[in-house]
Short mmCIF file of C-alpha atoms in Angstrom, two decimals:
data_model
loop_
_atom_site.label_atom_id
_atom_site.label_comp_id
_atom_site.label_asym_id
_atom_site.label_seq_id
_atom_site.Cartn_x
_atom_site.Cartn_y
_atom_site.Cartn_z
CA MET A 1 6.91 -3.58 26.74
CA GLN A 2 8.84 -0.93 26.21
CA GLY A 3 11.85 -0.03 27.67
CA ASP A 4 13.05 -3.77 27.19
CA THR A 5 15.53 -5.05 24.26
CA ILE A 6 13.96 -6.28 21.31
CA ALA A 7 15.64 -8.54 18.80
CA ALA A 8 14.61 -9.64 15.43
CA ILE A 9 15.96 -10.47 11.37
CA ALA A 10 15.31 -7.74 9.48
CA THR A 11 15.88 -9.39 6.23
CA PRO A 12 13.95 -12.59 4.67
CA VAL A 13 15.45 -15.89 5.03
CA VAL A 14 15.76 -17.91 1.82
CA PRO A 15 18.11 -20.90 1.88
CA GLN A 16 20.65 -20.76 -0.35
CA GLN A 17 19.58 -17.01 -1.10
CA GLY A 18 21.23 -13.66 -0.05
CA SER A 19 24.58 -12.76 0.47
CA VAL A 20 23.67 -10.88 3.58
CA GLY A 21 21.25 -11.27 6.82
CA ILE A 22 20.12 -9.12 9.57
CA VAL A 23 20.08 -8.68 12.86
CA ARG A 24 18.72 -5.98 14.72
CA LEU A 25 18.19 -5.09 18.33
CA SER A 26 16.75 -2.13 19.84
CA GLY A 27 16.53 -1.05 23.37
CA GLU A 28 18.77 -0.80 26.82
CA GLU A 29 21.08 -3.75 26.44
CA ALA A 30 21.62 -3.64 22.99
CA LEU A 31 25.03 -2.27 22.95
CA THR A 32 25.92 -4.07 26.14
CA ILE A 33 24.81 -7.33 23.86
CA ALA A 34 26.17 -6.60 21.07
CA LYS A 35 29.76 -6.20 23.18
CA THR A 36 29.33 -10.10 24.81
CA LEU A 37 28.35 -11.86 21.38
CA PHE A 38 30.56 -9.40 18.82
CA HIS A 39 34.55 -9.41 18.80
CA PRO A 40 36.28 -6.93 16.91
CA PRO A 41 40.23 -7.36 16.33
CA GLY A 42 42.64 -4.99 17.02
CA LYS A 43 41.42 -1.52 18.46
CA GLN A 44 38.40 -0.49 16.61
CA PRO A 45 36.72 1.82 18.61
CA TRP A 46 33.24 1.28 19.64
CA GLU A 47 31.37 4.45 18.25
CA SER A 48 28.52 5.43 17.38
CA HIS A 49 27.57 4.95 13.05
CA ARG A 50 30.82 3.33 13.39
CA ILE A 51 30.66 0.13 11.01
CA LEU A 52 33.28 -2.17 12.88
CA TYR A 53 34.57 -5.66 11.39
CA GLY A 54 34.82 -9.37 13.16
CA TYR A 55 33.28 -12.45 14.43
CA VAL A 56 29.99 -13.28 16.73
CA HIS A 57 31.31 -15.62 19.56
CA HIS A 58 28.99 -17.92 21.46
CA PRO A 59 29.83 -16.52 25.35
CA GLU A 60 30.28 -20.11 26.95
CA THR A 61 31.92 -22.28 24.41
CA GLN A 62 33.87 -18.80 22.35
CA LYS A 63 33.04 -21.24 19.74
CA VAL A 64 32.99 -18.56 15.94
CA VAL A 65 29.44 -18.11 14.52
CA ASP A 66 30.27 -15.93 11.79
CA GLU A 67 32.50 -13.71 10.73
CA ALA A 68 30.41 -10.14 11.06
CA LEU A 69 29.81 -6.05 10.41
CA LEU A 70 28.32 -4.80 13.48
CA LEU A 71 26.46 -1.49 12.88
CA ILE A 72 26.19 0.72 15.78
CA MET A 73 23.37 3.83 16.19
CA GLN A 74 22.80 5.08 19.83
CA SER A 75 20.31 7.14 21.18
CA PRO A 76 18.70 9.36 19.94
CA ARG A 77 20.74 9.06 16.38
CA SER A 78 18.23 5.11 15.76
CA TYR A 79 15.85 4.15 13.90
CA THR A 80 13.44 3.93 17.20
CA ARG A 81 15.77 6.86 19.38
CA GLU A 82 17.45 3.58 21.63
CA ASP A 83 20.15 2.02 21.23
CA VAL A 84 20.21 -0.28 18.13
CA VAL A 85 22.77 -2.78 16.99
CA GLU A 86 22.63 -4.66 14.18
CA PHE A 87 24.55 -7.69 13.16
CA HIS A 88 25.07 -7.91 9.49
CA CYS A 89 26.05 -11.46 8.59
CA HIS A 90 26.35 -13.84 5.69
CA GLY A 91 22.84 -14.70 4.05
CA GLY A 92 21.11 -17.71 4.16
CA MET A 93 19.49 -19.38 7.00
CA ILE A 94 22.15 -20.93 9.58
CA PRO A 95 23.81 -17.54 10.25
CA VAL A 96 21.19 -15.28 11.51
CA GLN A 97 19.36 -17.86 12.98
CA GLN A 98 22.16 -18.39 15.32
CA VAL A 99 22.81 -14.92 15.90
CA LEU A 100 19.45 -14.24 16.90
CA GLN A 101 18.98 -17.24 19.18
CA LEU A 102 22.30 -15.77 20.82
CA CYS A 103 21.28 -11.94 21.58
CA LEU A 104 17.48 -14.20 23.31
CA GLU A 105 20.20 -16.29 25.30
CA GLN A 106 21.76 -12.97 26.33
CA GLY A 107 18.60 -11.19 27.89
CA ALA A 108 16.85 -9.90 24.50
CA ARG A 109 12.66 -10.27 23.68
CA LEU A 110 11.99 -11.33 20.18
CA ALA A 111 10.25 -8.62 18.45
CA GLN A 112 7.18 -8.37 17.81
CA ALA A 113 5.19 -7.63 13.86
CA GLY A 114 6.29 -3.85 13.71
CA GLU A 115 6.95 -3.35 17.09
CA PHE A 116 10.49 -1.53 15.80
CA THR A 117 8.47 1.37 13.97
CA LEU A 118 6.26 1.49 16.82
CA ARG A 119 8.90 2.48 19.21
CA ALA A 120 10.12 5.03 17.01
CA PHE A 121 6.46 6.55 17.25
CA LEU A 122 5.88 6.44 20.57
CA ASN A 123 9.23 8.31 21.17
CA GLY A 124 7.89 10.50 19.35
CA ARG A 125 10.79 10.34 16.21
CA ILE A 126 8.16 9.44 13.72
CA ASP A 127 4.33 10.17 13.36
CA LEU A 128 1.07 7.50 12.34
CA THR A 129 1.04 8.56 8.71
CA GLN A 130 5.09 8.63 8.29
CA ALA A 131 4.89 4.84 10.05
CA GLU A 132 2.51 3.77 7.66
CA SER A 133 4.33 5.34 4.95
CA ILE A 134 7.13 3.03 5.90
CA ALA A 135 5.34 0.08 5.71
CA GLU A 136 4.04 1.41 1.91
CA LEU A 137 7.15 1.43 0.79
CA VAL A 138 8.36 -1.46 1.46
CA GLY A 139 4.74 -3.14 0.31
CA ALA A 140 5.68 -1.09 -3.03
CA LYS A 141 4.08 -2.37 -6.18
CA SER A 142 4.87 0.49 -8.59
CA PRO A 143 7.78 3.66 -8.88
CA GLN A 144 4.80 5.75 -8.36
CA ALA A 145 3.81 3.45 -5.49
CA GLY A 146 6.95 4.27 -4.03
CA GLU A 147 7.25 8.07 -4.09
CA MET A 148 3.49 8.51 -3.00
CA ALA A 149 4.74 6.67 0.04
CA LEU A 150 8.64 8.44 -0.36
CA ALA A 151 5.65 12.05 -0.17
CA GLY A 152 4.26 10.53 3.25
CA LEU A 153 7.28 9.34 4.72
CA GLN A 154 8.51 12.96 4.59
CA GLY A 155 5.60 14.42 5.90
CA LYS A 156 3.50 16.42 3.13
CA LEU A 157 0.35 14.40 4.28
CA ALA A 158 0.65 14.89 8.63
CA GLN A 159 2.29 18.58 7.94
CA PRO A 160 -1.26 20.02 6.46
CA ILE A 161 -3.52 17.66 8.97
CA ARG A 162 -1.74 19.06 11.94
CA GLU A 163 -2.42 22.54 10.54
CA LEU A 164 -5.82 21.14 9.55
CA ARG A 165 -6.49 20.33 13.17
CA SER A 166 -4.48 23.52 14.36
CA THR A 167 -7.19 25.59 13.05
CA CYS A 168 -10.03 23.37 14.62
CA LEU A 169 -8.25 23.44 18.31
CA ASP A 170 -7.64 28.00 17.74
CA ILE A 171 -11.63 27.61 16.49
CA LEU A 172 -12.11 25.63 19.82
CA ALA A 173 -10.76 27.84 21.95
CA GLU A 174 -12.65 31.25 20.49
CA VAL A 175 -15.99 30.08 20.87
CA GLU A 176 -14.94 28.09 24.75
CA ALA A 177 -14.09 31.11 25.75
CA ARG A 178 -17.49 33.47 24.50
CA VAL A 179 -19.02 29.93 26.83
CA ASP A 180 -17.64 30.70 29.43
CA PHE A 181 -16.41 34.35 29.93
CA ALA A 182 -19.01 35.94 27.65
CA ASP A 183 -19.75 39.39 29.44
CA GLU A 184 -15.63 39.53 29.30
CA LEU A 185 -15.17 39.55 25.78
CA PRO A 186 -15.69 40.98 22.55
CA PRO A 187 -18.37 39.59 20.73
CA LEU A 188 -17.90 36.04 18.24
CA ASP A 189 -17.56 37.50 14.89
CA GLU A 190 -19.35 34.15 13.36
CA ASP A 191 -19.38 34.55 10.17
CA GLU A 192 -14.79 34.83 10.08
CA ILE A 193 -15.84 31.38 11.90
CA GLN A 194 -17.59 29.70 9.60
CA GLN A 195 -15.32 30.44 6.35
CA GLN A 196 -12.47 28.97 8.59
CA VAL A 197 -14.69 26.39 9.06
CA LYS A 198 -15.38 26.26 5.14
CA SER A 199 -12.38 26.43 4.32
CA VAL A 200 -10.96 23.18 6.71
CA LEU A 201 -13.68 21.48 5.69
CA GLU A 202 -12.56 22.24 1.81
CA LYS A 203 -9.13 21.18 2.28
CA VAL A 204 -10.50 17.43 4.09
CA GLU A 205 -13.02 16.99 0.88
CA TYR A 206 -9.73 17.12 -1.53
CA PHE A 207 -7.41 15.23 0.96
CA LEU A 208 -10.39 12.37 0.84
CA SER A 209 -10.72 13.15 -2.91
CA THR A 210 -6.72 11.27 -3.10
CA ALA A 211 -7.80 7.39 -1.35
CA ASP A 212 -9.72 6.52 -5.13
CA LYS A 213 -5.96 7.37 -6.05
CA GLY A 214 -4.09 5.87 -3.34
CA GLU A 215 -5.82 2.14 -3.15
CA LEU A 216 -5.73 2.44 -7.36
CA LEU A 217 -1.37 2.68 -6.74
CA ARG A 218 -1.21 0.71 -3.82
CA THR A 219 -3.32 -2.72 -4.86
CA GLY A 220 -3.52 -1.89 -8.92
CA ILE A 221 -6.19 -3.48 -10.81
CA LYS A 222 -6.87 -6.97 -12.21
CA VAL A 223 -7.96 -7.18 -15.65
CA ALA A 224 -8.45 -10.93 -16.55
CA ILE A 225 -7.92 -11.97 -20.44
CA VAL A 226 -11.03 -13.60 -21.85
CA GLY A 227 -12.50 -15.06 -24.69
CA ARG A 228 -12.88 -18.02 -26.67
CA PRO A 229 -9.95 -20.69 -27.36
CA ASN A 230 -7.44 -20.04 -30.01
CA VAL A 231 -8.61 -15.89 -30.40
CA GLY A 232 -4.20 -14.94 -29.35
CA LYS A 233 -5.17 -14.67 -25.04
CA SER A 234 -2.09 -16.64 -24.61
CA SER A 235 0.12 -14.83 -27.38
CA LEU A 236 -1.22 -11.30 -25.99
CA LEU A 237 0.21 -11.91 -22.09
CA ASN A 238 3.36 -13.14 -23.02
CA ALA A 239 3.49 -10.21 -25.60
CA TRP A 240 2.44 -7.49 -23.28
CA SER A 241 4.41 -9.36 -20.17
CA ARG A 242 7.17 -9.44 -23.06
CA SER A 243 7.83 -13.18 -21.70
CA ASP A 244 6.89 -17.03 -22.67
CA ARG A 245 4.63 -17.15 -19.54
CA ALA A 246 1.95 -19.26 -21.32
CA ILE A 247 1.89 -21.73 -23.50
CA VAL A 248 1.23 -20.57 -27.52
CA THR A 249 0.42 -23.57 -30.31
CA ASP A 250 -2.31 -23.48 -32.29
CA LEU A 251 -4.53 -26.28 -31.05
CA PRO A 252 -7.80 -25.00 -29.14
CA GLY A 253 -7.88 -25.64 -25.57
CA THR A 254 -3.69 -25.02 -24.77
CA THR A 255 -4.47 -23.10 -21.56
CA ARG A 256 -6.58 -25.20 -19.18
CA ASP A 257 -5.54 -23.02 -15.53
CA VAL A 258 -5.86 -19.37 -14.92
CA VAL A 259 -1.88 -17.93 -15.59
CA GLU A 260 -0.80 -14.20 -13.58
CA SER A 261 1.98 -12.00 -14.85
CA GLN A 262 2.42 -9.24 -12.99
CA LEU A 263 3.03 -5.80 -14.67
CA VAL A 264 3.09 -1.57 -14.29
CA VAL A 265 0.75 0.59 -16.56
CA GLY A 266 0.95 3.60 -16.75
CA GLY A 267 2.51 3.40 -12.69
CA ILE A 268 -0.37 1.42 -11.71
CA PRO A 269 0.45 -2.21 -11.04
CA VAL A 270 -1.69 -5.00 -13.13
CA GLU A 271 -2.67 -8.43 -12.56
CA VAL A 272 -2.78 -9.93 -15.87
CA LEU A 273 -5.26 -13.20 -15.77
CA ASP A 274 -4.66 -15.90 -18.88
CA THR A 275 -7.72 -17.76 -18.95
CA ALA A 276 -8.75 -21.14 -20.45
CA GLY A 277 -10.80 -20.85 -23.57
CA ILE A 278 -14.54 -20.02 -22.62
CA ARG A 279 -16.80 -23.22 -24.64
CA GLU A 280 -18.37 -25.85 -23.87
CA THR A 281 -16.28 -29.32 -23.92
CA GLU A 282 -16.22 -33.11 -22.83
CA ASP A 283 -12.72 -32.85 -21.17
CA GLN A 284 -12.93 -33.14 -17.75
CA VAL A 285 -9.95 -31.25 -17.02
CA GLU A 286 -10.46 -28.45 -19.33
CA LYS A 287 -14.06 -27.62 -18.13
CA ILE A 288 -12.31 -27.37 -14.64
CA GLY A 289 -10.14 -24.72 -16.66
CA VAL A 290 -13.53 -23.00 -17.89
CA ALA A 291 -15.36 -23.14 -14.05
CA ARG A 292 -11.68 -21.27 -13.22
CA SER A 293 -11.96 -18.77 -15.90
CA ARG A 294 -15.63 -17.24 -15.32
CA GLN A 295 -14.86 -17.47 -11.79
CA ALA A 296 -11.57 -15.27 -12.58
CA ALA A 297 -12.98 -12.63 -14.65
CA GLU A 298 -16.34 -12.09 -11.94
CA LYS A 299 -13.51 -11.24 -9.74
CA ALA A 300 -11.48 -9.17 -12.62
CA ASP A 301 -11.79 -5.35 -12.34
CA LEU A 302 -11.19 -4.92 -16.10
CA ILE A 303 -12.72 -7.64 -18.60
CA LEU A 304 -10.27 -8.19 -21.97
CA HIS A 305 -12.91 -9.50 -24.11
CA THR A 306 -10.77 -11.11 -27.56
CA ILE A 307 -12.23 -12.42 -30.31
CA ASP A 308 -9.91 -13.18 -33.84
CA ALA A 309 -10.27 -10.75 -36.79
CA GLU A 310 -10.49 -13.54 -39.07
CA GLN A 311 -13.45 -15.08 -37.42
CA GLY A 312 -14.89 -12.24 -36.14
CA TRP A 313 -18.01 -11.89 -33.54
CA THR A 314 -19.22 -15.45 -32.82
CA THR A 315 -22.50 -16.94 -31.29
CA GLU A 316 -19.96 -17.92 -28.94
CA ASP A 317 -19.35 -14.70 -27.93
CA ASP A 318 -22.42 -14.08 -27.64
CA LEU A 319 -22.77 -15.86 -24.74
CA ILE A 320 -19.22 -15.26 -23.06
CA TYR A 321 -20.40 -11.36 -23.31
CA GLU A 322 -23.75 -12.13 -21.55
CA GLN A 323 -21.36 -13.50 -18.83
CA VAL A 324 -19.01 -10.84 -18.77
CA LYS A 325 -20.64 -7.49 -19.62
CA SER A 326 -21.63 -6.65 -15.94
CA ARG A 327 -17.81 -5.68 -15.69
CA PRO A 328 -15.99 -2.72 -17.10
CA LEU A 329 -14.67 -4.58 -20.90
CA ILE A 330 -12.75 -3.55 -23.11
CA LEU A 331 -13.18 -5.95 -26.74
CA VAL A 332 -9.88 -6.98 -28.12
CA ILE A 333 -9.61 -7.63 -32.09
CA ASN A 334 -7.05 -9.68 -32.65
CA LYS A 335 -4.95 -11.16 -35.20
CA THR A 336 -5.31 -7.99 -37.38
CA ASP A 337 -2.17 -8.82 -39.65
CA LEU A 338 -4.20 -11.94 -40.65
CA ALA A 339 -7.69 -10.27 -41.40
CA SER A 340 -9.21 -6.94 -41.86
CA PRO A 341 -11.65 -6.54 -38.60
CA SER A 342 -13.45 -3.14 -40.30
CA ASN A 343 -16.12 -5.62 -41.06
CA ILE A 344 -16.73 -7.56 -37.60
CA LYS A 345 -20.15 -6.22 -35.80
CA TYR A 346 -20.62 -6.78 -32.39
CA PRO A 347 -22.35 -5.43 -29.26
CA GLU A 348 -22.84 -1.49 -29.53
CA ALA A 349 -22.75 -1.64 -25.98
CA ILE A 350 -19.40 -2.62 -25.57
CA PRO A 351 -17.41 1.40 -25.43
CA GLU A 352 -14.00 0.72 -26.29
CA LYS A 353 -11.99 -1.55 -28.80
CA VAL A 354 -8.49 -1.74 -29.23
CA TYR A 355 -6.86 -3.51 -32.68
CA THR A 356 -3.94 -6.17 -31.91
CA ALA A 357 -1.57 -8.54 -33.91
CA VAL A 358 0.33 -9.86 -30.93
CA THR A 359 2.72 -11.86 -32.59
CA GLN A 360 3.95 -8.50 -33.73
CA SER A 361 3.48 -6.87 -30.98
CA GLN A 362 1.57 -4.38 -32.09
CA GLY A 363 -1.52 -2.43 -30.18
CA ILE A 364 -0.26 -3.47 -26.39
CA ASP A 365 0.66 0.54 -26.31
CA GLU A 366 -2.81 1.37 -27.74
CA LEU A 367 -4.45 -0.99 -25.11
CA GLU A 368 -2.44 0.01 -21.80
CA ALA A 369 -4.16 3.68 -23.19
CA ALA A 370 -6.83 2.49 -23.27
CA ILE A 371 -6.57 0.77 -19.91
CA LEU A 372 -5.34 3.96 -18.24
CA SER A 373 -8.38 6.28 -19.79
CA LEU A 374 -10.87 3.61 -18.89
CA ILE A 375 -9.13 4.05 -15.47
CA GLN A 376 -9.21 8.07 -15.31
CA GLN A 377 -12.75 7.85 -16.76
CA GLY A 378 -13.73 5.70 -13.66
CA ASN A 379 -11.95 9.48 -11.58
CA LEU A 380 -9.46 6.78 -10.40
CA ASN A 381 -7.11 9.59 -10.82
CA ALA A 382 -8.67 12.90 -10.15
CA ALA A 383 -6.46 14.41 -7.30
CA ASN A 384 -2.81 14.97 -9.16
CA SER A 385 -1.07 15.34 -5.22
CA ASP A 386 1.40 13.52 -4.88
CA PHE A 387 0.33 11.89 -1.51
CA ALA A 388 -2.37 9.79 -0.77
CA ILE A 389 -4.31 9.11 1.77
CA ASN A 390 -5.18 4.60 3.08
CA GLN A 391 -8.19 3.61 4.11
CA ARG A 392 -7.75 4.25 7.52
CA GLN A 393 -7.29 7.69 7.44
CA ALA A 394 -10.33 8.16 4.65
CA ALA A 395 -12.37 6.86 7.66
CA ALA A 396 -10.76 9.54 9.95
CA LEU A 397 -10.64 12.52 7.27
CA THR A 398 -14.99 11.46 6.63
CA ARG A 399 -15.71 11.64 10.75
CA ALA A 400 -14.19 15.17 10.92
CA LYS A 401 -15.90 16.18 6.94
CA SER A 402 -19.34 14.93 8.76
CA ALA A 403 -18.40 16.71 11.86
CA LEU A 404 -17.50 20.39 10.17
CA GLN A 405 -20.62 19.84 8.88
CA HIS A 406 -23.07 19.16 11.60
CA VAL A 407 -20.74 22.92 12.89
CA LEU A 408 -21.97 25.20 9.97
CA GLU A 409 -25.41 23.69 10.31
CA THR A 410 -25.20 24.66 14.05
CA ILE A 411 -24.41 27.92 13.36
CA ASP A 412 -26.79 28.41 10.66
CA GLN A 413 -29.21 27.16 13.27
CA GLN A 414 -28.24 29.99 15.46
CA LEU A 415 -27.79 27.20 18.10
CA PRO A 416 -26.17 27.87 21.19
CA PHE A 417 -22.10 28.14 21.41
CA ASP A 418 -22.01 24.92 23.49
CA PHE A 419 -23.73 22.95 20.49
CA TRP A 420 -20.52 24.01 18.03
CA THR A 421 -17.86 22.59 20.68
CA ILE A 422 -19.16 19.35 19.96
CA ASP A 423 -18.64 18.49 16.75
CA LEU A 424 -15.42 20.79 16.49
CA ARG A 425 -14.17 18.72 19.47
CA SER A 426 -14.98 15.55 16.89
CA ALA A 427 -13.41 16.94 14.29
CA ILE A 428 -10.60 17.40 16.30
CA GLN A 429 -10.15 14.20 17.10
CA ALA A 430 -10.46 12.94 13.88
CA LEU A 431 -7.90 14.80 12.47
CA GLY A 432 -5.59 13.70 15.69
CA GLU A 433 -6.39 9.82 15.10
CA ILE A 434 -4.10 10.18 11.49
CA THR A 435 -1.05 11.50 12.78
CA GLY A 436 -1.01 9.66 15.82
CA GLU A 437 -2.00 12.58 18.47
CA GLU A 438 -5.85 11.08 19.30
CA VAL A 439 -4.71 6.79 19.40
CA THR A 440 -5.59 4.11 21.06
CA GLU A 441 -3.88 1.09 22.00
CA SER A 442 -6.17 -1.04 19.72
CA MET A 443 -5.77 1.27 16.69
CA LEU A 444 -2.23 1.29 16.95
CA ASP A 445 -2.61 -2.24 17.50
CA ARG A 446 -4.09 -2.50 14.22
CA ILE A 447 -1.61 -0.76 12.20
CA PHE A 448 1.52 -2.12 13.26
CA SER A 449 0.24 -5.92 12.53
CA ARG A 450 0.60 -5.52 9.48
CA PHE A 451 4.38 -4.93 9.82
CA CYS A 452 6.90 -7.72 9.04
CA ILE A 453 8.96 -8.89 12.93
CA GLY A 454 12.12 -7.26 11.83
CA LYS A 455 10.05 -3.06 11.08
#
C-alpha cells in the first residue's frame, strides 16, 4: 500500500554484463534505511540531490557488501514525490541482489510492477497519459516512437484532453442550471451549445485519427520474404539489414527455418522474416521449414514475393502467389544485374513491384520507398501530430465520441435538458479516464502491471 517503503532493482541484471546496477527505494523510511546501510567516508553531507561515495555494509556484521554511490532525492523533488534513494552499485547479479536483500531486511517491501510510477501518479506528479508515455519511452523501437512517447510525457496529449473536458463541464453546468433554475435564468442559447459540442467532437475525432499512427510506431509491421528456393531471399535480408544474418549459398533449400531481423524504415519498426524457399520436397527437415514459411506468411502484415530475373515468373510462383495473395504484397524482381526484367510476365493483380540486385546492394532504397508508400495508402500516417493515442485512450475517446454524437441528436430532437446531461456526463467521464481524473483501481492495475518492477 502507498505510504510504506518500496524497493526494487531498477536496471537489468545480466551476469558479467553492465557496469552499474541500481537499487531504488521510495517511501518514508528510504533515507533511514540508506543511513543504516551506507557508510560515506569523511564528512560528506546527507543532503537532497547530492551524490555520496562510500560503502554498503551489512548492519550486523559490518562486512562490506559493495563500493557504491548513493543518490538522495527528498520529497517532493523526486520521481514519486516521496523520499527516494538509489544505490548505484557495481553491475552484474550479485552486488545489486545483495543490496536489495539488505534493504528488504531493514523493512522495505519489494515493489510491484510499475509501483514507482503508480506512486508518481497517485501523488499528482504525473497524469495517466504521462505514466503510459514513460512505459512507451522505455519500450520504444525507433527514434520516432521515442519522440512520440516523449511528447506524451511532456503533456502534449493531456493538456488538450483536459481543455475538451473543461469545455464539456462548462456546457453541463449551463444545461443543469436551466434544469434547476429555469425561471431565474435567460433561455439557453441552443445554437451556441450545439456549436461547442461540434467543436469538441471534431477534436475528439482528430485525436482518434492518430491511433493507427501510434499503433504503427509502437508495434511496427511484420514483413515476410517468400519465394522459390535460391531466388535471393537471404541475400535480400542481408543486404537490407547490412549483416550476415542468413546463410547464402548457390544451393537451393539452404534456409531451413525462419530467420528474423529487426529494422527501422522511415521511423517505423520492421520485423523482417526470411523464410525457407517454398517448394515441394521429400527432405523432412526442409518440409518443416516450408511449413513454417507458410505460417510466417499468414501472420505477416506485408509479403515480399521475390523472384529471379533470370528465370522469371514460373508455375511454382503461381502456387506461392495463390497462398499469399490475400496479404498486402510487393513483387521483388531480384538479380536484375544478371538479366533484364522487362519481359517478365506476372499476375496483373500485383499492384507494386521493385527491381533489385541485392548482391550489388541495388534497389534497397526503392524497396523501402515502396513499403512506406503502401503504409501511406492505408492511411496509417494520416495524422501528422507529434503525439498519438494508444488503444486504451482510443477506447475512451470512442465512447466520448459516441456520447457527444448523442448530445447533438438530443438537441436536434428537442428533447428535455435532462437527456442532454446524461450523455454530457458520459463524455466527461470518458475524457477523464484518459488523463486519470476518472479512474478505477482495476484500470490502474491493468495499466501499471505492464511496467517493469523497478519503474
